[in-house]
Tab-separated table of C-alpha atoms and ligand atoms in Angstrom:
chain	number	residue	atom	x	y	z
A	1	MET	CA	137.843	26.758	249.802
A	2	GLN	CA	135.171	27.495	247.169
A	3	PHE	CA	135.835	26.986	243.443
A	4	GLU	CA	135.849	30.772	242.792
A	5	GLU	CA	138.304	31.329	245.643
A	6	LEU	CA	140.551	28.649	244.166
A	7	LEU	CA	140.589	30.467	240.811
A	8	GLY	CA	141.461	33.765	242.494
A	9	GLU	CA	144.194	32.184	244.626
A	10	LEU	CA	145.805	30.401	241.666
A	11	THR	CA	145.653	33.527	239.517
A	12	ARG	CA	147.327	35.579	242.236
A	13	ARG	CA	150.028	33.014	242.896
A	14	MET	CA	150.759	32.316	239.246
A	15	THR	CA	151.459	35.986	238.635
A	16	ASP	CA	153.336	37.074	241.761
A	17	GLY	CA	156.810	35.935	240.677
A	18	ALA	CA	157.094	32.621	242.580
A	19	PHE	CA	155.353	30.410	240.017
A	20	ILE	CA	157.541	27.728	238.385
A	21	ASN	CA	155.084	25.461	236.538
A	22	ALA	CA	151.847	23.483	236.803
A	23	THR	CA	150.126	20.489	235.263
A	24	ILE	CA	146.372	20.211	234.901
A	25	SER	CA	145.216	16.630	234.381
A	26	GLN	CA	142.457	14.031	234.806
A	27	PRO	CA	139.778	15.140	232.320
A	28	ARG	CA	136.268	14.877	233.725
A	29	THR	CA	135.136	13.092	230.555
A	30	LYS	CA	137.194	10.057	229.590
A	31	THR	CA	136.621	10.744	225.889
A	32	ASP	CA	138.015	14.288	226.131
A	33	GLU	CA	140.685	14.610	223.434
A	34	LEU	CA	142.588	17.105	225.555
A	35	LYS	CA	144.551	14.914	227.957
A	36	ARG	CA	146.703	17.313	229.943
A	37	VAL	CA	147.720	20.966	230.073
A	38	LYS	CA	151.140	22.233	231.137
A	39	VAL	CA	151.355	25.782	232.421
A	40	LYS	CA	154.390	28.007	232.939
A	41	PRO	CA	155.325	31.682	233.062
A	42	VAL	CA	157.064	33.195	230.027
A	43	GLU	CA	158.237	36.649	229.129
A	44	ILE	CA	157.036	38.054	225.824
A	45	LYS	CA	158.216	41.486	224.767
A	46	GLY	CA	159.176	42.244	228.359
A	47	GLN	CA	155.714	41.351	229.752
A	48	LEU	CA	154.784	38.399	231.927
A	49	HIS	CA	152.506	35.912	230.177
A	50	ILE	CA	151.319	32.497	231.239
A	51	GLN	CA	151.872	29.819	228.642
A	52	PHE	CA	149.415	26.936	228.289
A	53	GLU	CA	150.586	23.857	226.437
A	54	TYR	CA	147.543	21.790	225.468
A	55	GLN	CA	148.483	18.134	225.084
A	56	TYR	CA	146.065	16.317	222.821
A	57	GLU	CA	146.647	12.681	221.938
A	58	ARG	CA	148.896	13.518	218.996
A	59	ILE	CA	148.969	17.270	218.852
A	60	LEU	CA	150.427	20.002	221.009
A	61	LYS	CA	149.003	23.531	220.964
A	62	HIS	CA	150.269	26.597	222.746
A	63	ASP	CA	148.531	29.692	223.977
A	64	ASN	CA	150.099	32.627	225.839
A	65	VAL	CA	147.740	34.650	227.994
A	66	THR	CA	148.197	37.893	229.908
A	67	PRO	CA	147.700	37.980	233.700
A	68	ASP	CA	144.314	39.674	233.111
A	69	GLU	CA	143.103	36.779	231.000
A	70	LEU	CA	144.458	34.090	233.302
A	71	GLN	CA	141.498	33.580	235.634
A	72	GLY	CA	139.105	32.970	232.737
A	73	HIS	CA	141.460	30.424	231.247
A	74	LEU	CA	141.909	28.615	234.530
A	75	GLN	CA	138.158	28.513	235.029
A	76	GLN	CA	137.541	26.915	231.636
A	77	LEU	CA	140.199	24.297	232.266
A	78	LEU	CA	139.321	23.466	235.840
A	79	GLU	CA	135.697	22.979	234.794
A	80	ARG	CA	137.039	20.298	232.471
A	81	PHE	CA	139.757	18.656	234.627
A	82	LYS	CA	139.867	17.318	238.165
A	83	GLN	CA	143.494	17.716	239.171
A	84	LEU	CA	146.193	20.382	239.310
A	85	HIS	CA	149.774	20.171	240.535
A	86	ALA	CA	151.642	23.437	240.835
A	87	GLU	CA	155.163	24.243	241.864
A	88	PHE	CA	156.124	27.589	243.367
A	89	SER	CA	159.564	28.567	244.601
A	90	ASP	CA	158.508	27.969	248.232
A	91	GLU	CA	155.629	25.488	247.979
A	92	LYS	CA	154.223	22.535	246.074
A	93	VAL	CA	150.459	22.507	245.732
A	94	HIS	CA	148.117	19.659	244.864
A	95	VAL	CA	144.488	20.438	244.073
A	96	GLN	CA	141.797	17.813	243.605
A	97	LEU	CA	138.292	18.750	242.487
A	98	SER	CA	135.263	16.590	243.161
A	99	LYS	CA	132.386	15.963	240.767
A	100	LYS	CA	130.566	18.867	242.388
A	101	PHE	CA	133.643	21.140	242.319
A	102	LYS	CA	134.472	20.707	245.983
A	103	VAL	CA	138.090	21.805	246.367
A	104	MET	CA	140.741	19.755	248.167
A	105	TRP	CA	143.935	21.784	248.557
A	106	LYS	CA	147.136	20.220	249.891
A	107	SER	CA	150.436	22.004	250.051
A	108	ASP	CA	153.996	21.279	251.162
A	109	LYS	CA	156.487	23.961	251.981
A	110	VAL	CA	159.725	23.488	250.061
A	111	ASN	CA	162.997	25.268	249.966
A	112	SER	CA	164.041	24.363	246.443
A	113	GLY	CA	165.691	27.684	245.693
A	114	LYS	CA	164.142	27.357	242.215
A	115	VAL	CA	163.026	30.495	240.440
A	116	ALA	CA	161.022	30.778	237.257
A	117	ASP	CA	163.488	31.038	234.400
A	118	LEU	CA	161.749	33.648	232.301
A	119	SER	CA	164.907	34.681	230.522
A	120	HIS	CA	165.389	31.094	229.380
A	121	ASN	CA	161.866	31.094	228.000
A	122	ARG	CA	162.424	34.392	226.301
A	123	LYS	CA	165.585	33.084	224.746
A	124	LYS	CA	163.847	29.908	223.663
A	125	ASN	CA	161.131	31.917	221.944
A	126	TYR	CA	163.742	33.912	220.069
A	127	LEU	CA	166.745	31.726	219.454
A	128	LEU	CA	167.926	34.276	216.929
A	129	ASP	CA	167.969	37.617	218.668
A	130	GLU	CA	166.143	40.517	217.056
A	131	ASN	CA	168.903	43.045	217.498
A	132	THR	CA	171.959	40.961	216.739
A	133	PRO	CA	173.139	41.160	213.148
A	134	TYR	CA	173.567	37.672	211.690
A	135	PRO	CA	175.623	37.720	208.491
A	136	PHE	CA	173.260	35.354	206.672
A	137	LEU	CA	170.154	37.354	207.606
A	138	VAL	CA	171.805	40.592	206.555
A	139	ARG	CA	172.863	39.025	203.275
A	140	LEU	CA	169.382	37.578	202.659
A	141	GLY	CA	167.856	41.012	203.251
A	142	VAL	CA	165.968	40.101	206.442
A	143	GLN	CA	168.074	42.346	208.693
A	144	THR	CA	169.804	45.645	208.167
A	145	ALA	CA	173.577	45.744	208.679
A	146	ASP	CA	173.100	46.810	212.323
A	147	GLY	CA	170.751	43.909	213.061
A	148	LYS	CA	167.313	45.524	212.766
A	149	VAL	CA	164.726	43.231	211.241
A	150	LYS	CA	163.329	44.992	208.168
A	151	LYS	CA	159.686	46.000	208.454
A	152	GLN	CA	158.378	43.774	205.678
A	153	LYS	CA	160.500	40.834	206.877
A	154	HIS	CA	159.111	40.398	210.396
A	155	ASP	CA	156.971	37.404	209.434
A	156	LYS	CA	159.928	35.748	207.745
A	157	PHE	CA	162.082	36.372	210.808
A	158	ARG	CA	159.431	34.823	213.076
A	159	GLN	CA	159.118	31.862	210.742
A	160	ILE	CA	162.871	31.287	210.694
A	161	ASN	CA	163.053	31.554	214.468
A	162	ARG	CA	160.216	29.121	214.921
A	163	PHE	CA	161.907	26.608	212.667
A	164	VAL	CA	165.187	27.009	214.534
A	165	GLU	CA	163.269	26.314	217.741
A	166	PHE	CA	162.045	23.008	216.318
A	167	ILE	CA	165.563	22.184	215.190
A	168	ASP	CA	166.838	22.911	218.683
A	169	ASP	CA	164.205	20.584	220.152
A	170	SER	CA	165.392	17.815	217.812
A	171	LEU	CA	169.061	17.946	218.792
A	172	ALA	CA	168.829	14.977	221.143
A	173	HIS	CA	167.781	12.749	218.238
A	174	LEU	CA	170.836	13.477	216.107
A	175	PRO	CA	174.043	11.401	216.192
A	176	LYS	CA	176.966	12.905	218.106
A	177	ASP	CA	179.811	10.683	216.956
A	178	ARG	CA	179.943	11.560	213.251
A	179	THR	CA	179.008	14.164	210.676
A	180	VAL	CA	175.262	14.821	210.771
A	181	ARG	CA	173.812	14.728	207.265
A	182	ILE	CA	170.947	17.132	206.639
A	183	LEU	CA	168.839	17.740	203.537
A	184	ASP	CA	166.488	20.628	202.842
A	185	PHE	CA	164.189	19.682	199.979
A	186	GLY	CA	162.642	22.482	197.918
A	187	SER	CA	165.001	24.925	199.600
A	188	GLY	CA	164.096	27.849	197.307
A	189	LYS	CA	165.623	31.085	198.560
A	190	SER	CA	166.947	29.028	201.483
A	191	TYR	CA	166.299	31.283	204.451
A	192	LEU	CA	165.710	28.146	206.432
A	193	THR	CA	168.747	26.302	205.106
A	194	PHE	CA	171.050	29.149	206.082
A	195	ALA	CA	169.366	29.485	209.480
A	196	LEU	CA	169.741	25.789	210.127
A	197	TYR	CA	173.396	25.873	209.136
A	198	HIS	CA	174.062	28.963	211.231
A	199	TYR	CA	172.365	27.539	214.306
A	200	LEU	CA	173.814	24.029	214.234
A	201	ARG	CA	177.277	24.751	212.878
A	202	ILE	CA	178.131	28.262	214.057
A	203	GLU	CA	176.176	28.501	217.323
A	204	LYS	CA	176.175	24.852	218.433
A	205	GLY	CA	179.467	23.887	216.784
A	206	LEU	CA	178.097	20.605	215.415
A	207	ASP	CA	179.799	18.601	212.722
A	208	ILE	CA	177.186	18.794	209.942
A	209	LYS	CA	176.886	18.697	206.197
A	210	VAL	CA	173.824	20.377	204.724
A	211	THR	CA	172.431	20.212	201.191
A	212	GLY	CA	169.656	22.420	199.828
A	213	LEU	CA	167.976	21.034	196.715
A	214	ASP	CA	165.637	22.888	194.388
A	215	LEU	CA	164.457	22.842	190.798
A	216	LYS	CA	165.320	26.493	190.204
A	217	LYS	CA	168.791	26.892	188.741
A	218	GLU	CA	169.140	30.651	189.224
A	219	VAL	CA	168.014	30.570	192.828
A	220	ILE	CA	170.427	27.750	193.576
A	221	GLU	CA	173.309	29.637	191.945
A	222	GLU	CA	172.543	32.686	194.070
A	223	CYS	CA	172.385	30.593	197.270
A	224	SER	CA	175.672	28.846	196.406
A	225	SER	CA	177.386	32.156	195.970
A	226	ILE	CA	176.036	33.469	199.314
A	227	ALA	CA	177.227	30.294	201.079
A	228	GLN	CA	180.661	30.751	199.536
A	229	ASP	CA	180.845	34.425	200.544
A	230	LEU	CA	179.889	33.553	204.117
A	231	GLY	CA	182.497	30.786	204.256
A	232	TYR	CA	179.832	28.135	204.948
A	233	ASP	CA	181.962	25.306	203.624
A	234	GLN	CA	179.708	22.464	204.743
A	235	LEU	CA	176.633	23.914	203.041
A	236	GLU	CA	175.994	23.114	199.390
A	237	PHE	CA	173.129	23.848	197.010
A	238	LEU	CA	172.173	21.574	194.149
A	239	VAL	CA	169.769	21.925	191.250
A	240	GLY	CA	167.529	18.886	191.023
A	241	ASP	CA	164.184	17.208	191.463
A	242	ILE	CA	163.490	15.612	194.845
A	243	ASN	CA	162.133	12.560	193.084
A	244	ASP	CA	165.375	11.954	191.194
A	245	TYR	CA	167.694	12.628	194.086
A	246	ASN	CA	169.461	9.375	194.803
A	247	GLU	CA	172.872	10.614	195.889
A	248	GLU	CA	172.645	9.439	199.485
A	249	THR	CA	172.312	6.122	201.235
A	250	SER	CA	171.711	7.552	204.673
A	251	VAL	CA	170.537	10.952	205.897
A	252	ASP	CA	169.965	12.030	209.508
A	253	MET	CA	167.573	14.922	209.127
A	254	VAL	CA	165.213	15.962	206.334
A	255	VAL	CA	163.474	19.316	206.368
A	256	THR	CA	161.018	20.899	203.968
A	257	LEU	CA	159.373	24.288	204.221
A	258	HIS	CA	156.431	24.860	201.905
A	259	ALA	CA	157.533	22.344	199.280
A	260	CYS	CA	154.584	22.362	196.916
A	261	ASP	CA	151.873	19.670	197.016
A	262	VAL	CA	153.309	16.144	196.591
A	263	ALA	CA	156.892	17.475	196.649
A	264	THR	CA	156.412	17.226	200.438
A	265	ASP	CA	155.414	13.562	200.071
A	266	MET	CA	158.413	12.860	197.860
A	267	ALA	CA	160.646	14.341	200.553
A	268	LEU	CA	158.925	12.346	203.315
A	269	ALA	CA	159.271	9.128	201.320
A	270	ARG	CA	162.983	9.771	200.715
A	271	ALA	CA	163.489	10.559	204.407
A	272	VAL	CA	161.837	7.310	205.468
A	273	LYS	CA	163.847	5.230	203.016
A	274	TRP	CA	167.063	6.774	204.318
A	275	GLY	CA	166.020	6.116	207.907
A	276	ALA	CA	166.240	9.828	208.766
A	277	LYS	CA	166.122	10.252	212.533
A	278	VAL	CA	164.375	13.596	212.344
A	279	ILE	CA	161.836	14.914	209.843
A	280	LEU	CA	160.550	18.476	210.048
A	281	SER	CA	158.142	19.376	207.299
A	282	VAL	CA	155.757	22.276	206.803
A	283	PRO	CA	153.568	21.326	203.835
A	284	CYS	CA	151.953	23.694	201.397
A	285	CYS	CA	149.154	23.653	198.798
A	286	GLN	CA	147.917	20.108	199.410
A	287	HIS	CA	145.936	19.485	196.198
A	288	GLU	CA	146.262	15.759	195.751
A	289	LEU	CA	143.387	14.614	197.924
A	290	PHE	CA	141.040	17.391	196.790
A	291	SER	CA	140.415	15.648	193.476
A	292	GLN	CA	140.262	12.164	195.056
A	293	ILE	CA	137.992	12.641	198.037
A	294	LYS	CA	134.547	11.197	197.561
A	295	SER	CA	132.521	10.220	200.597
A	296	PRO	CA	128.718	10.439	200.728
A	297	ALA	CA	128.915	10.352	204.523
A	298	LEU	CA	130.815	13.650	204.420
A	299	ASP	CA	128.816	15.392	201.698
A	300	VAL	CA	127.391	17.877	204.175
A	301	MET	CA	130.920	19.260	204.394
A	302	LEU	CA	132.305	18.372	200.992
A	303	GLN	CA	129.529	20.081	199.024
A	304	HIS	CA	131.188	23.408	199.926
A	305	GLY	CA	134.342	23.983	197.868
A	306	LEU	CA	136.008	26.050	200.576
A	307	ILE	CA	135.405	23.429	203.257
A	308	LYS	CA	136.424	20.629	200.923
A	309	GLU	CA	139.720	22.369	200.209
A	310	ARG	CA	140.487	22.841	203.901
A	311	PHE	CA	139.307	19.362	204.773
A	312	ALA	CA	141.476	17.874	202.013
A	313	ALA	CA	144.519	19.723	203.363
A	314	LEU	CA	143.874	18.561	206.945
A	315	ALA	CA	143.170	14.999	205.817
A	316	THR	CA	146.379	14.991	203.755
A	317	ASP	CA	148.501	15.985	206.722
A	318	SER	CA	146.714	13.532	209.008
A	319	ILE	CA	147.380	10.769	206.497
A	320	ARG	CA	151.035	11.789	206.265
A	321	ALA	CA	151.454	11.655	210.042
A	322	GLU	CA	149.633	8.330	210.232
A	323	LEU	CA	151.746	6.773	207.485
A	324	LEU	CA	154.921	7.943	209.181
A	325	SER	CA	153.825	6.354	212.422
A	326	LEU	CA	153.075	3.103	210.557
A	327	VAL	CA	156.688	2.972	209.339
A	328	GLY	CA	158.341	3.486	212.715
A	329	TYR	CA	158.145	7.198	213.492
A	330	GLU	CA	156.668	9.070	216.388
A	331	ALA	CA	154.822	11.650	214.320
A	332	GLN	CA	153.053	14.765	215.533
A	333	LEU	CA	151.230	17.589	213.807
A	334	LEU	CA	152.149	20.831	215.510
A	335	GLU	CA	151.282	24.467	215.058
A	336	PHE	CA	154.135	26.008	213.127
A	337	ILE	CA	153.238	29.659	213.360
A	338	ASP	CA	150.083	31.526	214.439
A	339	MET	CA	147.250	31.602	211.921
A	340	GLU	CA	147.465	35.384	211.864
A	341	HIS	CA	150.915	35.141	210.272
A	342	THR	CA	150.331	32.404	207.717
A	343	PRO	CA	147.569	29.892	207.020
A	344	LYS	CA	150.293	27.336	206.188
A	345	ASN	CA	150.721	26.576	209.829
A	346	VAL	CA	150.958	22.807	210.285
A	347	LEU	CA	154.352	21.298	210.952
A	348	ILE	CA	154.873	17.554	210.686
A	349	ARG	CA	157.498	16.495	213.192
A	350	ALA	CA	158.613	12.895	213.144
A	351	TYR	CA	161.307	11.173	215.179
A	352	LEU	CA	162.454	7.677	214.235
A	353	THR	CA	161.664	5.125	216.946
A	354	GLY	CA	161.525	1.947	214.868
A	355	GLN	CA	158.362	0.910	216.666
A	356	GLN	CA	156.236	-1.563	214.711
A	357	PRO	CA	152.571	-0.680	214.223
A	358	SER	CA	149.869	-2.964	215.564
A	359	ALA	CA	147.317	-4.571	213.234
A	360	ALA	CA	144.736	-2.209	214.739
A	361	ASP	CA	146.859	0.816	213.737
A	362	VAL	CA	146.997	-0.399	210.146
A	363	THR	CA	143.249	-1.064	210.074
A	364	ARG	CA	142.529	2.347	211.542
A	365	TYR	CA	144.539	3.988	208.783
A	366	LYS	CA	142.970	1.931	206.003
A	367	GLU	CA	139.455	2.631	207.229
A	368	PHE	CA	140.116	6.352	207.166
A	369	ARG	CA	141.707	6.291	203.727
A	370	ASN	CA	138.846	4.149	202.368
A	371	LEU	CA	136.242	6.427	203.885
A	372	LEU	CA	137.700	9.250	201.813
A	373	ASN	CA	138.279	7.157	198.695
A	374	ALA	CA	141.861	8.411	198.848
A	375	ASP	CA	144.873	6.959	197.080
A	376	PRO	CA	147.691	8.968	198.690
A	377	PHE	CA	150.985	9.436	196.880
A	378	LEU	CA	152.923	8.810	200.093
A	379	GLU	CA	151.243	5.455	200.685
A	380	ARG	CA	152.154	4.371	197.154
A	381	GLU	CA	155.741	5.547	197.668
A	382	LEU	CA	156.054	3.707	200.976
A	383	GLY	CA	154.330	0.593	199.611
A	384	ASP	CA	157.168	-1.864	200.259
A	385	LEU	CA	157.811	-0.646	203.769
A	386	LEU	CA	154.129	-0.649	204.651
A	387	ASN	CA	153.708	-4.219	203.442
A	388	GLN	CA	156.507	-5.525	205.654
B	1	LIG	C1	157.171	27.832	198.167
B	1	LIG	S1	158.821	27.524	197.779
B	1	LIG	C2	159.548	27.413	199.374
B	1	LIG	C3	161.007	27.652	199.386
B	1	LIG	C4	161.708	27.620	200.724
B	1	LIG	N1	161.693	26.298	201.319
B	1	LIG	C5	161.129	28.646	201.663
B	1	LIG	O1	160.292	28.272	202.486
B	1	LIG	O2	161.472	29.812	201.553
B	1	LIG	C6	158.770	25.862	197.214
B	1	LIG	C7	160.040	25.419	196.552
B	1	LIG	O3	159.964	24.028	196.268
B	1	LIG	C8	160.623	23.799	195.038
B	1	LIG	N2	160.153	22.507	194.505
B	1	LIG	C9	158.888	22.152	194.174
B	1	LIG	N3	158.850	20.902	193.702
B	1	LIG	C10	160.132	20.438	193.736
B	1	LIG	C11	160.753	19.207	193.374
B	1	LIG	N4	160.034	18.215	192.869
B	1	LIG	N5	162.086	19.098	193.517
B	1	LIG	C12	162.828	20.110	194.031
B	1	LIG	N6	162.299	21.289	194.395
B	1	LIG	C13	160.962	21.464	194.262
B	1	LIG	C14	160.218	24.994	194.211
B	1	LIG	O4	161.114	25.209	193.131
B	1	LIG	C15	160.250	26.116	195.212
B	1	LIG	O5	161.472	26.798	195.229
């Protein structure tokens, strides 16, 4: 089989209804940062798409392509990788590509009875259904009383759904034998806090207690009254500063959505000190490093204000993830929502593992921070833990 024939055959088979999933692996270049790609069919707005999950060392990225775009995508990837395993409902296929793109195709007939679960994927993409009225979304003005998402609230609805998806993925990390304690720092109008409560308490029936904390008294009063009206008796809202919040000794999950600048770091530091098992944080307006960064080696970039601002934001989040991994978390930076919907699209997800860093990990971090001349707030906050 020629390379072009392989692309045609895979494209046909991945779109004819029998495709379950595939893994593309073995990068041709050892230094390739993209390590593996998972592929599966999904249904988006009633149309078949093929979803690519790009697994970088620390980051996952997703891309959904239409059947028409599939062959081009496969070509780009198979020019970069040497191996593909694919599962279809009646066959398992193993493809190995040589240096010169010679194709070795092996297949085994199977009778697994498996079928691609597109409806599951659809449901996973939209954990909150677009046409079901949810009392909290109606009350917060995202949906009309009959469940239609209001025109100007589509982005918010997507954002909420995406966050709920991340919460759903984190369920396995939460305790099951006691009340799960959850804090939302900088909860503001609290779309997320209500969504989280709805999903975990009402839909999943979990024993939880959730607190939303924010500086703004009026907003908190409004949220408290909505929670009361909805009968959400394990959801409370408090006025306060994250940095002064010392009410708890242990918290299981800390979330933040667009908490401004170092408010995110304050929340991360609190979460670490409490030993939170799950941290989900979408930062916003990362200014701290912008005024600190000084690095002649990077002047080609840093001389441009726009680039410096973006670089500072990316460096800040990288530093946050690195610090979390140095204090016992498995931390990843993930795409929160497509760039077209909001530029604030990085989500820090960290699960507590308790794993100790190696000396090389610590050195790697320090070298990066020194290169930038940075003195990050989070490092100062975590000082004691980092020194242990
Ligand atoms: C951009 S809003 C986001 C609100 C909400 N999480 C959302 O996504 O809709 C940021 C919120 O963080 C709050 N905030 C900022 N610094 C804070 C601090 N130190 N303590 C508590 N809340 C803070 C602000 O009052 C504001 O409501």
